[in-house]
PDB file of C-alpha atoms in Angstrom:
ATOM      1  CA  HIS A1120       0.000   0.000   0.000  1.00 74.00           C
ATOM      2  CA  GLN A1121       3.000   2.274   0.443  1.00 86.00           C
ATOM      3  CA  SER A1122       3.467   2.443  -3.321  1.00 89.00           C
ATOM      4  CA  LYS A1123      -0.124   3.622  -3.777  1.00 91.00           C
ATOM      5  CA  GLY A1124       0.377   6.171  -1.009  1.00 93.00           C
ATOM      6  CA  HIS A1125       3.400   7.592  -2.824  1.00 94.00           C
ATOM      7  CA  ILE A1126       1.437   7.804  -6.067  1.00 96.00           C
ATOM      8  CA  PHE A1127      -1.497   9.706  -4.593  1.00 96.00           C
ATOM      9  CA  LEU A1128       0.672  11.869  -2.359  1.00 96.00           C
ATOM     10  CA  GLY A1129       2.887  12.735  -5.328  1.00 96.00           C
ATOM     11  CA  TRP A1130      -0.116  13.765  -7.382  1.00 96.00           C
ATOM     12  CA  THR A1131      -1.421  15.908  -4.525  1.00 96.00           C
ATOM     13  CA  VAL A1132       1.968  17.572  -3.994  1.00 97.00           C
ATOM     14  CA  ALA A1133       2.132  18.360  -7.727  1.00 96.00           C
ATOM     15  CA  LEU A1134      -1.362  19.855  -7.691  1.00 95.00           C
ATOM     16  CA  GLN A1135      -0.433  21.995  -4.698  1.00 95.00           C
ATOM     17  CA  GLY A1136       2.328  23.681  -6.667  1.00 95.00           C
ATOM     18  CA  ASP A1137       5.427  21.491  -6.451  1.00 96.00           C
ATOM     19  CA  PRO A1138       5.363  19.272  -9.539  1.00 95.00           C
ATOM     20  CA  GLY A1139       9.044  18.332  -9.156  1.00 95.00           C
ATOM     21  CA  ALA A1140       8.593  16.848  -5.682  1.00 97.00           C
ATOM     22  CA  GLY A1141       5.282  15.342  -6.742  1.00 96.00           C
ATOM     23  CA  LEU A1142       6.885  13.637  -9.722  1.00 97.00           C
ATOM     24  CA  ARG A1143       9.611  12.119  -7.552  1.00 97.00           C
ATOM     25  CA  LEU A1144       6.982  10.602  -5.251  1.00 97.00           C
ATOM     26  CA  LEU A1145       4.835   9.442  -8.167  1.00 97.00           C
ATOM     27  CA  ARG A1146       7.739   7.775  -9.932  1.00 96.00           C
ATOM     28  CA  SER A1147       8.836   6.088  -6.698  1.00 96.00           C
ATOM     29  CA  GLY A1148       5.352   4.691  -6.157  1.00 95.00           C
ATOM     30  CA  LEU A1149       5.018   3.620  -9.792  1.00 95.00           C
ATOM     31  CA  ALA A1150       8.366   1.809  -9.675  1.00 94.00           C
ATOM     32  CA  ARG A1151       7.214  -0.164  -6.635  1.00 92.00           C
ATOM     33  CA  GLN A1152       3.881  -0.899  -8.272  1.00 91.00           C
ATOM     34  CA  LYS A1153       5.665  -2.202 -11.379  1.00 89.00           C
ATOM     35  CA  ASP A1154       7.816  -4.426  -9.179  1.00 90.00           C
ATOM     36  CA  ASN A1155       4.601  -5.929  -7.781  1.00 86.00           C
ATOM     37  CA  GLY A1156       3.660  -6.941 -11.323  1.00 81.00           C
ATOM     38  CA  THR A1157       0.102  -5.668 -11.109  1.00 81.00           C
ATOM     39  CA  VAL A1158      -1.111  -3.479 -13.957  1.00 84.00           C
ATOM     40  CA  GLU A1159      -4.856  -3.290 -13.264  1.00 83.00           C
ATOM     41  CA  ASP A1160      -4.651   0.208 -11.745  1.00 89.00           C
ATOM     42  CA  PHE A1161      -2.043   1.558 -14.162  1.00 90.00           C
ATOM     43  CA  PRO A1162      -4.575   3.563 -16.193  1.00 92.00           C
ATOM     44  CA  ILE A1163      -5.445   5.619 -13.118  1.00 93.00           C
ATOM     45  CA  TYR A1164      -1.905   5.876 -11.788  1.00 94.00           C
ATOM     46  CA  PHE A1165      -0.448   6.964 -15.103  1.00 95.00           C
ATOM     47  CA  SER A1166      -3.246   9.494 -15.570  1.00 95.00           C
ATOM     48  CA  LEU A1167      -2.071  11.017 -12.285  1.00 96.00           C
ATOM     49  CA  LEU A1168       1.505  10.987 -13.559  1.00 97.00           C
ATOM     50  CA  ALA A1169       0.378  12.719 -16.763  1.00 96.00           C
ATOM     51  CA  ASP A1170      -1.355  15.412 -14.694  1.00 95.00           C
ATOM     52  CA  ALA A1171       1.864  16.077 -12.771  1.00 97.00           C
ATOM     53  CA  LEU A1172       3.974  16.100 -15.936  1.00 96.00           C
ATOM     54  CA  GLN A1173       1.556  18.528 -17.572  1.00 95.00           C
ATOM     55  CA  LEU A1174       1.740  20.781 -14.507  1.00 95.00           C
ATOM     56  CA  ALA A1175       5.542  20.626 -14.784  1.00 96.00           C
ATOM     57  CA  GLY A1176       5.282  21.905 -18.362  1.00 94.00           C
ATOM     58  CA  ARG A1177       6.162  18.551 -19.929  1.00 95.00           C
ATOM     59  CA  PRO A1178       3.132  17.574 -22.044  1.00 94.00           C
ATOM     60  CA  GLY A1179       5.238  15.600 -24.517  1.00 94.00           C
ATOM     61  CA  GLU A1180       6.574  13.356 -21.764  1.00 96.00           C
ATOM     62  CA  ALA A1181       3.069  13.003 -20.315  1.00 96.00           C
ATOM     63  CA  LEU A1182       1.854  11.896 -23.742  1.00 96.00           C
ATOM     64  CA  GLU A1183       4.650   9.324 -24.077  1.00 96.00           C
ATOM     65  CA  GLU A1184       3.844   7.855 -20.650  1.00 96.00           C
ATOM     66  CA  LEU A1185       0.119   7.538 -21.404  1.00 97.00           C
ATOM     67  CA  GLU A1186       0.659   6.056 -24.865  1.00 96.00           C
ATOM     68  CA  ALA A1187       3.042   3.480 -23.376  1.00 96.00           C
ATOM     69  CA  VAL A1188       0.652   2.522 -20.578  1.00 94.00           C
ATOM     70  CA  LEU A1189      -2.227   2.316 -23.058  1.00 96.00           C
ATOM     71  CA  ALA A1190      -0.304  -0.331 -24.990  1.00 95.00           C
ATOM     72  CA  VAL A1191       0.386  -2.275 -21.769  1.00 92.00           C
ATOM     73  CA  CYS A1192      -3.266  -2.085 -20.732  1.00 92.00           C
ATOM     74  CA  ARG A1193      -4.541  -3.174 -24.116  1.00 93.00           C
ATOM     75  CA  ALA A1194      -2.142  -6.126 -24.125  1.00 93.00           C
ATOM     76  CA  ALA A1195      -3.463  -7.088 -20.673  1.00 90.00           C
ATOM     77  CA  GLY A1196      -7.087  -6.734 -21.812  1.00 90.00           C
ATOM     78  CA  LEU A1197      -7.851  -3.881 -19.413  1.00 89.00           C
ATOM     79  CA  ARG A1198     -10.768  -1.611 -20.304  1.00 89.00           C
ATOM     80  CA  ILE A1199     -11.556   0.207 -17.053  1.00 87.00           C
ATOM     81  CA  TRP A1200     -10.450   3.862 -17.144  1.00 91.00           C
ATOM     82  CA  ILE A1201      -9.120   3.442 -20.698  1.00 95.00           C
ATOM     83  CA  PRO A1202     -11.658   5.996 -22.039  1.00 96.00           C
ATOM     84  CA  GLU A1203     -10.081   8.541 -19.706  1.00 95.00           C
ATOM     85  CA  VAL A1204      -6.559   7.593 -20.782  1.00 96.00           C
ATOM     86  CA  LEU A1205      -7.607   8.068 -24.410  1.00 97.00           C
ATOM     87  CA  ARG A1206      -9.175  11.438 -23.595  1.00 96.00           C
ATOM     88  CA  ARG A1207      -5.995  12.618 -21.894  1.00 96.00           C
ATOM     89  CA  ILE A1208      -3.923  11.329 -24.829  1.00 97.00           C
ATOM     90  CA  GLY A1209      -6.088  13.429 -27.153  1.00 96.00           C
ATOM     91  CA  GLU A1210      -5.654  16.550 -25.034  1.00 94.00           C
ATOM     92  CA  LEU A1211      -1.936  15.975 -24.649  1.00 95.00           C
ATOM     93  CA  ARG A1212      -1.546  15.468 -28.400  1.00 94.00           C
ATOM     94  CA  ILE A1213      -2.963  18.957 -28.834  1.00 91.00           C
ATOM     95  CA  LEU A1214      -0.662  20.443 -26.184  1.00 89.00           C
ATOM     96  CA  ALA A1215       2.382  18.597 -27.529  1.00 88.00           C
ATOM     97  CA  GLY A1216       1.656  19.704 -31.107  1.00 86.00           C
ATOM     98  CA  ALA A1217       1.013  16.185 -32.411  1.00 84.00           C
ATOM     99  CA  GLY A1218      -1.789  17.379 -34.691  1.00 85.00           C
ATOM    100  CA  GLN A1219      -5.544  17.654 -34.710  1.00 89.00           C
ATOM    101  CA  PRO A1220      -6.368  14.409 -36.571  1.00 93.00           C
ATOM    102  CA  LEU A1221      -4.449  12.250 -34.071  1.00 95.00           C
ATOM    103  CA  ALA A1222      -5.896  14.166 -31.148  1.00 95.00           C
ATOM    104  CA  GLU A1223      -9.431  13.867 -32.453  1.00 96.00           C
ATOM    105  CA  ALA A1224      -9.043  10.138 -33.122  1.00 97.00           C
ATOM    106  CA  ALA A1225      -8.050   9.496 -29.492  1.00 97.00           C
ATOM    107  CA  LEU A1226     -10.834  11.729 -28.158  1.00 97.00           C
ATOM    108  CA  ARG A1227     -13.479  10.028 -30.304  1.00 97.00           C
ATOM    109  CA  GLU A1228     -12.281   6.539 -29.396  1.00 98.00           C
ATOM    110  CA  GLY A1229     -12.331   7.427 -25.704  1.00 97.00           C
ATOM    111  CA  LEU A1230     -15.810   8.949 -25.880  1.00 97.00           C
ATOM    112  CA  ASP A1231     -17.175   5.991 -27.858  1.00 97.00           C
ATOM    113  CA  MET A1232     -15.668   3.524 -25.390  1.00 96.00           C
ATOM    114  CA  ALA A1233     -17.057   5.416 -22.384  1.00 95.00           C
ATOM    115  CA  ILE A1234     -20.533   5.395 -23.925  1.00 94.00           C
ATOM    116  CA  GLU A1235     -20.217   1.694 -24.801  1.00 95.00           C
ATOM    117  CA  GLN A1236     -19.204   0.905 -21.207  1.00 94.00           C
ATOM    118  CA  GLY A1237     -21.976   3.040 -19.747  1.00 90.00           C
ATOM    119  CA  ALA A1238     -19.326   5.125 -17.984  1.00 89.00           C
ATOM    120  CA  ARG A1239     -21.303   8.364 -18.023  1.00 86.00           C
ATOM    121  CA  ALA A1240     -18.873  10.361 -15.885  1.00 87.00           C
ATOM    122  CA  LEU A1241     -16.057   9.494 -18.295  1.00 92.00           C
ATOM    123  CA  ALA A1242     -18.323  10.176 -21.267  1.00 92.00           C
ATOM    124  CA  VAL A1243     -19.071  13.737 -20.129  1.00 91.00           C
ATOM    125  CA  ARG A1244     -15.363  14.446 -19.792  1.00 92.00           C
ATOM    126  CA  GLY A1245     -14.757  12.992 -23.238  1.00 94.00           C
ATOM    127  CA  ALA A1246     -17.574  15.063 -24.702  1.00 94.00           C
ATOM    128  CA  ILE A1247     -16.148  18.247 -23.135  1.00 93.00           C
ATOM    129  CA  SER A1248     -12.682  17.611 -24.551  1.00 94.00           C
ATOM    130  CA  LEU A1249     -13.946  16.702 -28.009  1.00 95.00           C
ATOM    131  CA  ALA A1250     -16.350  19.673 -28.014  1.00 94.00           C
ATOM    132  CA  ARG A1251     -13.447  22.001 -27.169  1.00 92.00           C
ATOM    133  CA  LEU A1252     -11.506  20.625 -30.114  1.00 93.00           C
ATOM    134  CA  ARG A1253     -14.460  20.872 -32.526  1.00 92.00           C
ATOM    135  CA  ALA A1254     -15.276  24.419 -31.399  1.00 91.00           C
ATOM    136  CA  GLY A1255     -11.635  25.401 -31.833  1.00 87.00           C
ATOM    137  CA  LEU A1256     -11.893  24.206 -35.417  1.00 89.00           C
ATOM    138  CA  GLY A1257     -14.934  26.429 -35.949  1.00 89.00           C
ATOM    139  CA  ASP A1258     -17.565  23.686 -35.594  1.00 92.00           C
ATOM    140  CA  ARG A1259     -19.742  25.243 -32.870  1.00 91.00           C
ATOM    141  CA  ASP A1260     -22.803  23.218 -33.876  1.00 92.00           C
ATOM    142  CA  GLY A1261     -20.881  19.941 -33.719  1.00 93.00           C
ATOM    143  CA  ALA A1262     -19.493  20.939 -30.335  1.00 92.00           C
ATOM    144  CA  LEU A1263     -22.976  21.739 -29.029  1.00 92.00           C
ATOM    145  CA  ASP A1264     -24.269  18.389 -30.297  1.00 92.00           C
ATOM    146  CA  LEU A1265     -21.543  16.623 -28.307  1.00 93.00           C
ATOM    147  CA  LEU A1266     -22.404  18.562 -25.143  1.00 90.00           C
ATOM    148  CA  ALA A1267     -26.214  18.406 -25.386  1.00 87.00           C
ATOM    149  CA  PRO A1268     -26.708  15.106 -23.520  1.00 84.00           C
ATOM    150  CA  TYR A1269     -24.608  16.373 -20.637  1.00 78.00           C
ATOM    151  CA  ALA A1270     -25.301  20.113 -20.511  1.00 73.00           C
ATOM    152  CA  ASP A1271     -29.068  19.839 -21.001  1.00 66.00           C
ATOM    153  CA  GLY A1272     -30.041  16.412 -19.631  1.00 59.00           C
ATOM    154  CA  PRO A1273     -30.598  14.878 -16.204  1.00 58.00           C
ATOM    155  CA  LEU A1274     -27.444  15.540 -14.250  1.00 56.00           C
ATOM    156  CA  GLU A1275     -27.804  13.959 -10.837  1.00 58.00           C
ATOM    157  CA  TRP A1276     -25.288  11.217 -11.658  1.00 54.00           C
ATOM    158  CA  MET A1277     -22.460  13.560 -12.699  1.00 58.00           C
ATOM    159  CA  ARG A1278     -19.838  15.420 -10.718  1.00 61.00           C
ATOM    160  CA  LYS A1279     -20.867  19.041 -10.275  1.00 66.00           C
ATOM    161  CA  ALA A1280     -17.542  20.315 -11.616  1.00 69.00           C
ATOM    162  CA  ASP A1281     -17.953  18.337 -14.865  1.00 74.00           C
ATOM    163  CA  VAL A1282     -21.582  19.435 -15.227  1.00 69.00           C
ATOM    164  CA  GLY A1283     -20.571  23.046 -14.686  1.00 76.00           C
ATOM    165  CA  THR A1284     -17.822  22.784 -17.283  1.00 81.00           C
ATOM    166  CA  ALA A1285     -20.196  21.242 -19.844  1.00 83.00           C
ATOM    167  CA  GLN A1286     -22.886  23.841 -19.150  1.00 78.00           C
ATOM    168  CA  GLN A1287     -20.446  26.762 -19.252  1.00 83.00           C
ATOM    169  CA  LEU A1288     -18.915  25.609 -22.533  1.00 84.00           C
ATOM    170  CA  ALA A1289     -22.377  25.079 -24.086  1.00 85.00           C
ATOM    171  CA  ALA A1290     -23.507  28.537 -22.934  1.00 84.00           C
ATOM    172  CA  THR A1291     -20.391  30.129 -24.416  1.00 85.00           C
ATOM    173  CA  LEU A1292     -20.946  28.324 -27.708  1.00 86.00           C
ATOM    174  CA  ARG A1293     -24.635  29.287 -27.868  1.00 85.00           C
ATOM    175  CA  ALA A1294     -23.892  32.933 -27.096  1.00 86.00           C
ATOM    176  CA  GLY A1295     -21.226  33.147 -29.776  1.00 79.00           C
ATOM    177  CA  ASP A1296     -18.775  34.504 -27.211  1.00 70.00           C
ATOM    178  CA  ASP A1297     -15.008  34.440 -27.554  1.00 67.00           C
ATOM    179  CA  LEU A1298     -13.860  30.868 -27.073  1.00 66.00           C
ATOM    180  CA  ALA A1299     -10.249  31.445 -25.983  1.00 61.00           C
ATOM    181  CA  ASP A1300     -10.747  30.604 -22.301  1.00 60.00           C
ATOM    182  CA  ALA A1301     -13.362  27.916 -22.932  1.00 59.00           C
ATOM    183  CA  LEU A1302     -11.118  25.952 -25.283  1.00 59.00           C
ATOM    184  CA  ALA A1303      -8.086  25.572 -23.045  1.00 59.00           C
ATOM    185  CA  PRO A1304      -7.762  21.921 -22.054  1.00 56.00           C
ATOM    186  CA  GLY A1305      -7.968  21.432 -18.329  1.00 55.00           C
ATOM    187  CA  ILE A1306      -6.876  18.637 -16.099  1.00 47.00           C
ATOM    188  CA  LEU A1307     -10.067  16.612 -15.909  1.00 43.00           C
ATOM    189  CA  ALA A1308      -8.531  13.142 -16.035  1.00 42.00           C
ATOM    190  CA  SER A1309      -8.057  12.855 -12.329  1.00 47.00           C
ATOM    191  CA  GLY A1310     -11.221  14.591 -11.277  1.00 45.00           C
ATOM    192  CA  ILE A1311      -9.908  18.144 -11.388  1.00 40.00           C
ATOM    193  CA  ALA A1312     -12.189  20.513 -13.265  1.00 34.00           C
ATOM    194  CA  GLY A1313     -10.260  22.571 -15.749  1.00 39.00           C
TER     195      GLY A1313
END
């Protein structure tokens, strides 16, 4: 359990403003977890690592880590939390300059998988990220279509922060307001509203 403690403590330390110290703790915990030979929680743990790397200004490294763990998880047949890993890969591809088509492919695959799994909380995050991308490309209507089930529907099952983000983005799109702030990817993978 000490390895898991290091992982979550490292993520918290990074979020509180010290990504360097947080990354050291995260990597220590991940190394111990790898030594245990258990990969079932890797999607979550590496999402936390990606958050810390992004906060440290290293989106390219965060992307590499998530793409590597995605391959490990797929080889192991893991599907839990994979929609979120794919969503973060899409966002990180944008931040790392990997190109819109690759980013959109990851975002769409993640959203489709979340819907297929009935993982509504992951689906709303995927819809937000994909809507941000579509709106940034000038497709406000497509972005609104992605958000409609989450910004306008029954919301009691969703986290308030995610609902608020979906509603705020939809309102901005409907009003025709400047999208600069609304399109910035946030750190939603680990439950932090961005």
